[in-house]
Amino acid sequence: MLFIDISEREKYTRRLEAVFNSPHQFTALVRPNKIVTDVNDTLAARIGINRSTIVGEPIDKFPWLNLDPNHGLTVCEAVNRAGDGELVQTEGELQGPDGLAHIDLLFKPIRNAAGEITLIAVEGKDITVKTRQRQHLQVLQRVVRHNVRNDLNKLVGWTTMLAKEPDADCRQGHLRRLTRIFDRWERLTNKIQVIDRAIREIPHDDSTVNIAEVTETAATAVRDDYSDATIAVSVDATGGTASRWLTHPLTEVIKNVVAAGDREDPYVNVSVRQVDNGWLQIVVADDGPGMPDIERGVLVTGEETPLQHGSGLGIWLIRMLVSVLGGEIGVDVTDTGTEVVLRVPTLSANRNLGLVAPEQMS
């Protein structure tokens, strides 16, 4: 009987260990006084910190976990509420060497045999792909609702005028206006295709290219479209590599700052350097009037609202691709211009966040 009892206990213990170390869930055990007692392998690997560095320290000592401010909770407040017996569900962001992951979080009180709460289990599930799909759908709905609908009204008006206009020169003017709208739709379609392909392919694309090549390719593409612009490039990252997909958002950033304010002879400086922990920092600085607050908010946070959104898909393309690459974006607007800062990991993009392609999701 003793042998059977130990055997069953070992089986139970192994089941608990299997649940705790699930590769599909981030888990931390925290005392009600906020001291971390253990973290599972999945969480330790994702935040890039050795377990011994975390265990025995307050959970709020490390900046790797931030709760969604829309839920009105901090990590300490969530632990306090769970310590009072409440099951707390919220969302947050997990920061690690491969960038940000959006997670669904549960702070769950654990009681001992006497009914006392001795531990809080902090459990997180990665919802990054779901979050990005939701955001992308919202942006596409906005584009159809605002941009395309407005263009359709213009097309109806200019087409009607074209059909009634007897003067050949005036007809040519109307035709040019129609052509500009169709060209804009073509660029819009191309950006949608780039974003869709990036979401599907980046997680499985191990290829990297030299960052100097990425930077020069992006600068050249903008020079071809804006011959009056001066785009200076400096790269201080010997041997630094990045995903080839970085070319798309970097081109869009340079193009946006060149076109800002409709200036004559705009000047843009693009500087690249390698920073700590295997990250590349790219700073795109201009001498323009400054990025509008609404577009700056979309670029940094990735969130749009019906009343506050970007004017096209360019800003969203930058945000989405840099995010899928595991990178971060910052914007600093001063009296002398705007600085857009991209920070991206030099490691292969398909390691980032454990993403899967949309068609692989149920």
Short mmCIF file of C-alpha atoms in Angstrom, two decimals:
data_model
loop_
_atom_site.label_atom_id
_atom_site.label_comp_id
_atom_site.label_asym_id
_atom_site.label_seq_id
_atom_site.Cartn_x
_atom_site.Cartn_y
_atom_site.Cartn_z
CA MET A 1 0.00 0.00 0.00
CA LEU A 2 2.86 2.37 0.78
CA PHE A 3 4.36 1.71 -2.66
CA ILE A 4 1.05 2.49 -4.36
CA ASP A 5 0.66 5.72 -2.35
CA ILE A 6 4.13 6.98 -3.36
CA SER A 7 3.53 5.98 -6.98
CA GLU A 8 0.28 7.93 -7.15
CA ARG A 9 1.90 10.92 -5.47
CA GLU A 10 4.75 10.88 -8.00
CA LYS A 11 2.27 10.72 -10.87
CA TYR A 12 0.39 13.69 -9.41
CA THR A 13 3.63 15.61 -8.97
CA ARG A 14 4.68 14.91 -12.56
CA ARG A 15 1.29 16.09 -13.81
CA LEU A 16 1.67 19.33 -11.87
CA GLU A 17 5.18 19.83 -13.26
CA ALA A 18 3.92 19.19 -16.79
CA VAL A 19 1.20 21.80 -16.37
CA PHE A 20 3.59 24.29 -14.78
CA ASN A 21 6.17 23.89 -17.54
CA SER A 22 3.69 23.93 -20.42
CA PRO A 23 5.35 25.38 -23.54
CA HIS A 24 2.06 27.13 -24.38
CA GLN A 25 1.75 29.15 -21.16
CA PHE A 26 3.85 31.64 -19.19
CA THR A 27 3.62 30.90 -15.46
CA ALA A 28 5.01 32.55 -12.34
CA LEU A 29 4.31 31.75 -8.68
CA VAL A 30 4.19 34.77 -6.39
CA ARG A 31 3.62 35.08 -2.64
CA PRO A 32 1.01 37.59 -1.43
CA ASN A 33 3.94 39.86 -0.45
CA LYS A 34 4.79 39.96 -4.22
CA ILE A 35 8.00 37.88 -3.94
CA VAL A 36 8.46 35.51 -6.89
CA THR A 37 8.98 31.90 -5.78
CA ASP A 38 9.27 30.26 -9.22
CA VAL A 39 8.79 30.80 -12.96
CA ASN A 40 8.40 28.16 -15.63
CA ASP A 41 10.85 27.49 -18.45
CA THR A 42 8.59 29.14 -21.04
CA LEU A 43 8.53 32.46 -19.18
CA ALA A 44 12.25 32.42 -18.35
CA ALA A 45 13.14 31.77 -22.01
CA ARG A 46 10.74 34.41 -23.33
CA ILE A 47 11.98 37.25 -21.13
CA GLY A 48 15.61 36.18 -21.55
CA ILE A 49 16.43 36.21 -17.83
CA ASN A 50 17.91 33.37 -15.78
CA ARG A 51 15.42 31.91 -13.30
CA SER A 52 17.79 32.54 -10.38
CA THR A 53 17.69 36.26 -11.20
CA ILE A 54 13.91 36.40 -10.73
CA VAL A 55 13.21 34.01 -7.87
CA GLY A 56 13.28 35.72 -4.48
CA GLU A 57 12.74 39.19 -5.92
CA PRO A 58 9.55 41.36 -6.02
CA ILE A 59 7.53 40.78 -9.19
CA ASP A 60 7.44 44.53 -9.92
CA LYS A 61 11.23 44.86 -9.77
CA PHE A 62 11.60 43.76 -13.37
CA PRO A 63 10.17 45.81 -16.28
CA TRP A 64 9.30 42.73 -18.35
CA LEU A 65 5.58 42.70 -17.56
CA ASN A 66 3.20 45.63 -18.13
CA LEU A 67 -0.57 45.45 -17.80
CA ASP A 68 -2.93 47.07 -20.26
CA PRO A 69 -3.64 50.59 -18.87
CA ASN A 70 -7.17 50.36 -20.27
CA HIS A 71 -7.89 47.76 -17.57
CA GLY A 72 -6.81 50.20 -14.85
CA LEU A 73 -4.49 47.79 -13.05
CA THR A 74 -0.82 47.56 -12.19
CA VAL A 75 0.96 44.26 -11.53
CA CYS A 76 1.09 44.98 -7.78
CA GLU A 77 -2.63 45.84 -7.67
CA ALA A 78 -3.49 42.61 -9.49
CA VAL A 79 -1.41 40.59 -6.99
CA ASN A 80 -3.09 42.39 -4.07
CA ARG A 81 -6.56 41.62 -5.39
CA ALA A 82 -5.65 37.97 -5.97
CA GLY A 83 -4.20 37.91 -2.44
CA ASP A 84 -7.64 38.96 -1.18
CA GLY A 85 -9.17 35.94 -2.93
CA GLU A 86 -10.22 37.50 -6.24
CA LEU A 87 -9.60 35.82 -9.61
CA VAL A 88 -8.14 38.67 -11.69
CA GLN A 89 -8.21 38.51 -15.50
CA THR A 90 -6.56 41.19 -17.62
CA GLU A 91 -4.24 41.71 -20.59
CA GLY A 92 -0.68 42.93 -20.83
CA GLU A 93 2.60 42.96 -22.67
CA LEU A 94 5.60 40.74 -22.06
CA GLN A 95 8.96 42.28 -22.95
CA GLY A 96 12.00 40.19 -23.87
CA PRO A 97 15.04 40.21 -26.15
CA ASP A 98 12.80 39.30 -29.11
CA GLY A 99 10.38 42.19 -28.59
CA LEU A 100 6.85 42.46 -27.22
CA ALA A 101 4.24 39.74 -26.85
CA HIS A 102 0.59 40.51 -26.15
CA ILE A 103 -0.69 38.17 -23.44
CA ASP A 104 -3.96 37.25 -21.76
CA LEU A 105 -3.27 37.15 -18.00
CA LEU A 106 -4.84 35.42 -15.03
CA PHE A 107 -3.86 36.11 -11.41
CA LYS A 108 -5.19 33.09 -9.52
CA PRO A 109 -5.12 32.66 -5.71
CA ILE A 110 -3.86 29.29 -4.40
CA ARG A 111 -4.97 28.11 -0.93
CA ASN A 112 -3.38 25.63 1.44
CA ALA A 113 -5.21 22.89 3.34
CA ALA A 114 -6.33 25.44 5.95
CA GLY A 115 -7.89 27.65 3.26
CA GLU A 116 -5.23 30.35 3.51
CA ILE A 117 -3.94 32.01 0.35
CA THR A 118 -0.24 31.22 0.29
CA LEU A 119 0.55 31.72 -3.40
CA ILE A 120 -0.72 33.56 -6.48
CA ALA A 121 -0.32 31.84 -9.84
CA VAL A 122 0.27 34.34 -12.64
CA GLU A 123 -0.63 32.59 -15.89
CA GLY A 124 -0.28 34.12 -19.33
CA LYS A 125 -1.21 32.97 -22.83
CA ASP A 126 0.23 34.54 -25.96
CA ILE A 127 -2.49 36.34 -27.94
CA THR A 128 -0.10 38.33 -30.14
CA VAL A 129 -1.37 36.92 -33.45
CA LYS A 130 -5.02 37.39 -32.45
CA THR A 131 -4.31 40.98 -31.34
CA ARG A 132 -2.53 41.83 -34.59
CA GLN A 133 -5.28 40.31 -36.69
CA ARG A 134 -7.88 42.35 -34.80
CA GLN A 135 -5.89 45.55 -35.21
CA HIS A 136 -5.26 44.88 -38.91
CA LEU A 137 -8.96 44.21 -39.52
CA GLN A 138 -9.88 47.46 -37.78
CA VAL A 139 -7.43 49.39 -39.97
CA LEU A 140 -8.72 47.79 -43.18
CA GLN A 141 -12.29 48.63 -42.16
CA ARG A 142 -11.22 52.23 -41.57
CA VAL A 143 -9.55 52.40 -44.99
CA VAL A 144 -12.68 51.12 -46.72
CA ARG A 145 -14.98 53.31 -44.61
CA HIS A 146 -13.06 56.56 -45.04
CA ASN A 147 -10.43 56.52 -47.79
CA VAL A 148 -12.10 54.31 -50.40
CA ARG A 149 -15.59 55.73 -49.84
CA ASN A 150 -14.32 59.30 -50.18
CA ASP A 151 -12.44 58.36 -53.34
CA LEU A 152 -15.58 56.74 -54.79
CA ASN A 153 -17.50 59.97 -54.29
CA LYS A 154 -14.74 61.83 -56.12
CA LEU A 155 -14.73 59.27 -58.93
CA VAL A 156 -18.46 59.68 -59.45
CA GLY A 157 -18.13 63.46 -59.57
CA TRP A 158 -15.11 63.63 -61.88
CA THR A 159 -16.51 60.92 -64.19
CA THR A 160 -19.79 62.82 -64.53
CA MET A 161 -17.92 66.02 -65.34
CA LEU A 162 -15.68 64.18 -67.81
CA ALA A 163 -18.69 62.80 -69.69
CA LYS A 164 -20.25 66.29 -70.03
CA GLU A 165 -17.09 68.31 -70.70
CA PRO A 166 -16.81 69.46 -74.36
CA ASP A 167 -13.32 71.01 -74.01
CA ALA A 168 -10.47 68.55 -74.69
CA ASP A 169 -7.99 70.22 -72.29
CA CYS A 170 -10.52 70.18 -69.46
CA ARG A 171 -11.25 66.52 -70.16
CA GLN A 172 -7.54 65.78 -69.82
CA GLY A 173 -7.51 67.56 -66.45
CA HIS A 174 -10.44 65.47 -65.21
CA LEU A 175 -8.74 62.32 -66.51
CA ARG A 176 -5.54 63.14 -64.60
CA ARG A 177 -7.54 63.50 -61.40
CA LEU A 178 -9.13 60.10 -61.99
CA THR A 179 -5.74 58.56 -62.72
CA ARG A 180 -4.30 59.90 -59.45
CA ILE A 181 -7.09 58.16 -57.53
CA PHE A 182 -6.46 54.87 -59.33
CA ASP A 183 -2.72 55.20 -58.67
CA ARG A 184 -3.47 55.77 -55.00
CA TRP A 185 -5.59 52.62 -54.92
CA GLU A 186 -2.78 50.66 -56.53
CA ARG A 187 -0.34 51.82 -53.84
CA LEU A 188 -2.94 50.98 -51.19
CA THR A 189 -3.35 47.47 -52.60
CA ASN A 190 0.41 46.95 -52.68
CA LYS A 191 0.71 47.92 -49.00
CA ILE A 192 -2.10 45.55 -48.03
CA GLN A 193 -0.33 42.75 -49.86
CA VAL A 194 2.98 43.52 -48.12
CA ILE A 195 1.33 43.48 -44.69
CA ASP A 196 -0.55 40.24 -45.39
CA ARG A 197 2.59 38.53 -46.68
CA ALA A 198 4.66 39.81 -43.76
CA ILE A 199 2.26 38.38 -41.17
CA ARG A 200 2.35 35.00 -42.93
CA GLU A 201 6.00 34.77 -43.92
CA ILE A 202 8.13 36.60 -41.34
CA PRO A 203 7.68 33.96 -38.60
CA HIS A 204 9.09 31.32 -40.98
CA ASP A 205 11.77 33.40 -42.74
CA ASP A 206 15.26 32.85 -41.31
CA SER A 207 17.05 34.87 -43.99
CA THR A 208 18.96 37.99 -42.99
CA VAL A 209 20.84 40.66 -44.93
CA ASN A 210 23.45 43.21 -43.94
CA ILE A 211 21.84 46.24 -42.32
CA ALA A 212 23.86 48.56 -44.56
CA GLU A 213 22.24 46.95 -47.61
CA VAL A 214 18.76 47.29 -46.09
CA THR A 215 19.33 50.96 -45.29
CA GLU A 216 20.75 51.89 -48.68
CA THR A 217 17.98 50.02 -50.53
CA ALA A 218 15.33 51.94 -48.59
CA ALA A 219 17.07 55.30 -49.11
CA THR A 220 17.52 54.66 -52.85
CA ALA A 221 13.86 53.78 -53.30
CA VAL A 222 12.83 57.12 -51.77
CA ARG A 223 15.44 59.09 -53.74
CA ASP A 224 13.94 57.67 -56.94
CA ASP A 225 10.53 59.09 -56.02
CA TYR A 226 11.76 62.37 -54.49
CA SER A 227 14.66 63.63 -56.55
CA ASP A 228 14.82 66.96 -54.66
CA ALA A 229 15.34 65.27 -51.30
CA THR A 230 18.74 64.89 -49.65
CA ILE A 231 18.95 61.58 -47.76
CA ALA A 232 22.17 61.07 -45.80
CA VAL A 233 22.96 57.55 -44.58
CA SER A 234 25.49 56.50 -41.94
CA VAL A 235 25.89 52.92 -40.66
CA ASP A 236 27.96 52.11 -37.59
CA ALA A 237 27.10 48.42 -37.18
CA THR A 238 29.86 46.28 -38.61
CA GLY A 239 28.49 42.89 -39.53
CA GLY A 240 25.01 43.80 -38.27
CA THR A 241 22.24 41.87 -39.99
CA ALA A 242 18.46 42.14 -40.00
CA SER A 243 15.47 40.58 -41.71
CA ARG A 244 15.06 41.57 -45.36
CA TRP A 245 11.50 42.58 -44.44
CA LEU A 246 12.88 45.58 -42.57
CA THR A 247 13.34 47.28 -45.96
CA HIS A 248 9.58 47.89 -46.26
CA PRO A 249 8.92 49.79 -43.01
CA LEU A 250 12.22 51.67 -43.25
CA THR A 251 11.38 52.83 -46.79
CA GLU A 252 7.96 53.97 -45.57
CA VAL A 253 9.47 55.88 -42.63
CA ILE A 254 11.93 57.75 -44.88
CA LYS A 255 9.20 58.46 -47.43
CA ASN A 256 6.89 59.85 -44.75
CA VAL A 257 9.45 62.23 -43.28
CA VAL A 258 10.55 63.39 -46.75
CA ALA A 259 6.96 64.16 -47.78
CA ALA A 260 6.01 65.82 -44.47
CA GLY A 261 5.00 69.46 -44.85
CA ASP A 262 5.42 69.47 -48.63
CA ARG A 263 8.85 71.14 -48.28
CA GLU A 264 11.27 72.16 -50.98
CA ASP A 265 14.64 70.37 -50.81
CA PRO A 266 13.83 68.28 -47.70
CA TYR A 267 16.75 66.86 -45.73
CA VAL A 268 16.70 63.50 -43.94
CA ASN A 269 19.44 61.80 -41.95
CA VAL A 270 19.34 58.02 -41.48
CA SER A 271 21.78 56.65 -38.89
CA VAL A 272 22.23 53.04 -37.82
CA ARG A 273 24.18 51.65 -34.90
CA GLN A 274 24.34 48.43 -32.95
CA VAL A 275 23.20 48.72 -29.33
CA ASP A 276 23.23 46.32 -26.40
CA ASN A 277 21.84 42.79 -26.37
CA GLY A 278 22.03 42.29 -30.11
CA TRP A 279 19.69 45.09 -31.14
CA LEU A 280 19.99 47.56 -34.00
CA GLN A 281 18.87 51.16 -33.59
CA ILE A 282 17.85 53.13 -36.67
CA VAL A 283 17.18 56.85 -36.32
CA VAL A 284 15.43 58.72 -39.15
CA ALA A 285 15.62 62.47 -38.48
CA ASP A 286 14.19 65.27 -40.61
CA ASP A 287 13.95 69.06 -40.60
CA GLY A 288 10.21 69.12 -41.20
CA PRO A 289 7.21 70.52 -39.31
CA GLY A 290 6.80 67.49 -37.05
CA MET A 291 4.63 64.39 -37.17
CA PRO A 292 0.94 64.93 -36.27
CA ASP A 293 -0.01 63.66 -32.81
CA ILE A 294 -2.59 61.23 -34.18
CA GLU A 295 -0.14 59.50 -36.53
CA ARG A 296 2.54 59.49 -33.84
CA GLY A 297 0.12 57.71 -31.50
CA VAL A 298 -0.74 55.06 -34.08
CA LEU A 299 2.94 54.50 -34.84
CA VAL A 300 4.00 54.08 -31.21
CA THR A 301 1.00 52.24 -29.73
CA GLY A 302 -0.53 50.51 -32.74
CA GLU A 303 -4.01 51.51 -31.60
CA GLU A 304 -6.59 53.36 -33.70
CA THR A 305 -10.03 54.69 -32.79
CA PRO A 306 -12.90 55.80 -35.08
CA LEU A 307 -12.04 59.44 -34.35
CA GLN A 308 -8.25 59.13 -34.17
CA HIS A 309 -6.54 57.20 -36.93
CA GLY A 310 -3.83 57.49 -39.55
CA SER A 311 -4.60 59.00 -42.93
CA GLY A 312 -3.56 55.95 -44.95
CA LEU A 313 -1.87 52.59 -44.64
CA GLY A 314 1.73 53.81 -44.56
CA ILE A 315 1.88 54.42 -40.80
CA TRP A 316 0.13 51.14 -40.12
CA LEU A 317 2.54 49.24 -42.40
CA ILE A 318 5.48 50.61 -40.39
CA ARG A 319 3.90 49.70 -37.07
CA MET A 320 2.76 46.22 -38.10
CA LEU A 321 6.00 45.06 -39.75
CA VAL A 322 8.31 46.40 -37.03
CA SER A 323 6.08 44.74 -34.44
CA VAL A 324 6.06 41.37 -36.24
CA LEU A 325 9.85 41.62 -36.51
CA GLY A 326 9.96 41.89 -32.71
CA GLY A 327 11.00 45.53 -32.75
CA GLU A 328 9.98 48.76 -31.08
CA ILE A 329 9.20 52.28 -32.34
CA GLY A 330 9.70 55.66 -30.72
CA VAL A 331 8.96 59.16 -32.01
CA ASP A 332 10.43 62.43 -30.75
CA VAL A 333 9.02 65.67 -32.18
CA THR A 334 10.93 68.91 -31.50
CA ASP A 335 11.00 72.46 -32.86
CA THR A 336 13.66 71.40 -35.37
CA GLY A 337 11.95 68.31 -36.77
CA THR A 338 11.03 64.71 -36.06
CA GLU A 339 13.10 61.69 -35.04
CA VAL A 340 11.64 58.24 -35.67
CA VAL A 341 13.59 55.53 -33.86
CA LEU A 342 13.32 51.88 -34.85
CA ARG A 343 14.85 49.22 -32.59
CA VAL A 344 14.96 45.73 -34.09
CA PRO A 345 16.67 42.51 -33.02
CA THR A 346 19.52 41.18 -35.14
CA LEU A 347 18.41 37.58 -34.57
CA SER A 348 16.30 35.65 -37.07
CA ALA A 349 12.79 37.01 -37.22
CA ASN A 350 11.07 33.64 -36.97
CA ARG A 351 12.22 33.27 -33.36
CA ASN A 352 10.18 36.25 -32.33
CA LEU A 353 7.18 35.68 -30.10
CA GLY A 354 6.50 32.11 -31.25
CA LEU A 355 4.13 33.36 -33.96
CA VAL A 356 2.20 31.16 -36.33
CA ALA A 357 0.72 32.05 -39.69
CA PRO A 358 -3.00 32.98 -39.70
CA GLU A 359 -3.97 29.97 -41.83
CA GLN A 360 -2.49 27.65 -39.20
CA MET A 361 -4.85 28.95 -36.54
CA SER A 362 -8.13 27.22 -35.84
#
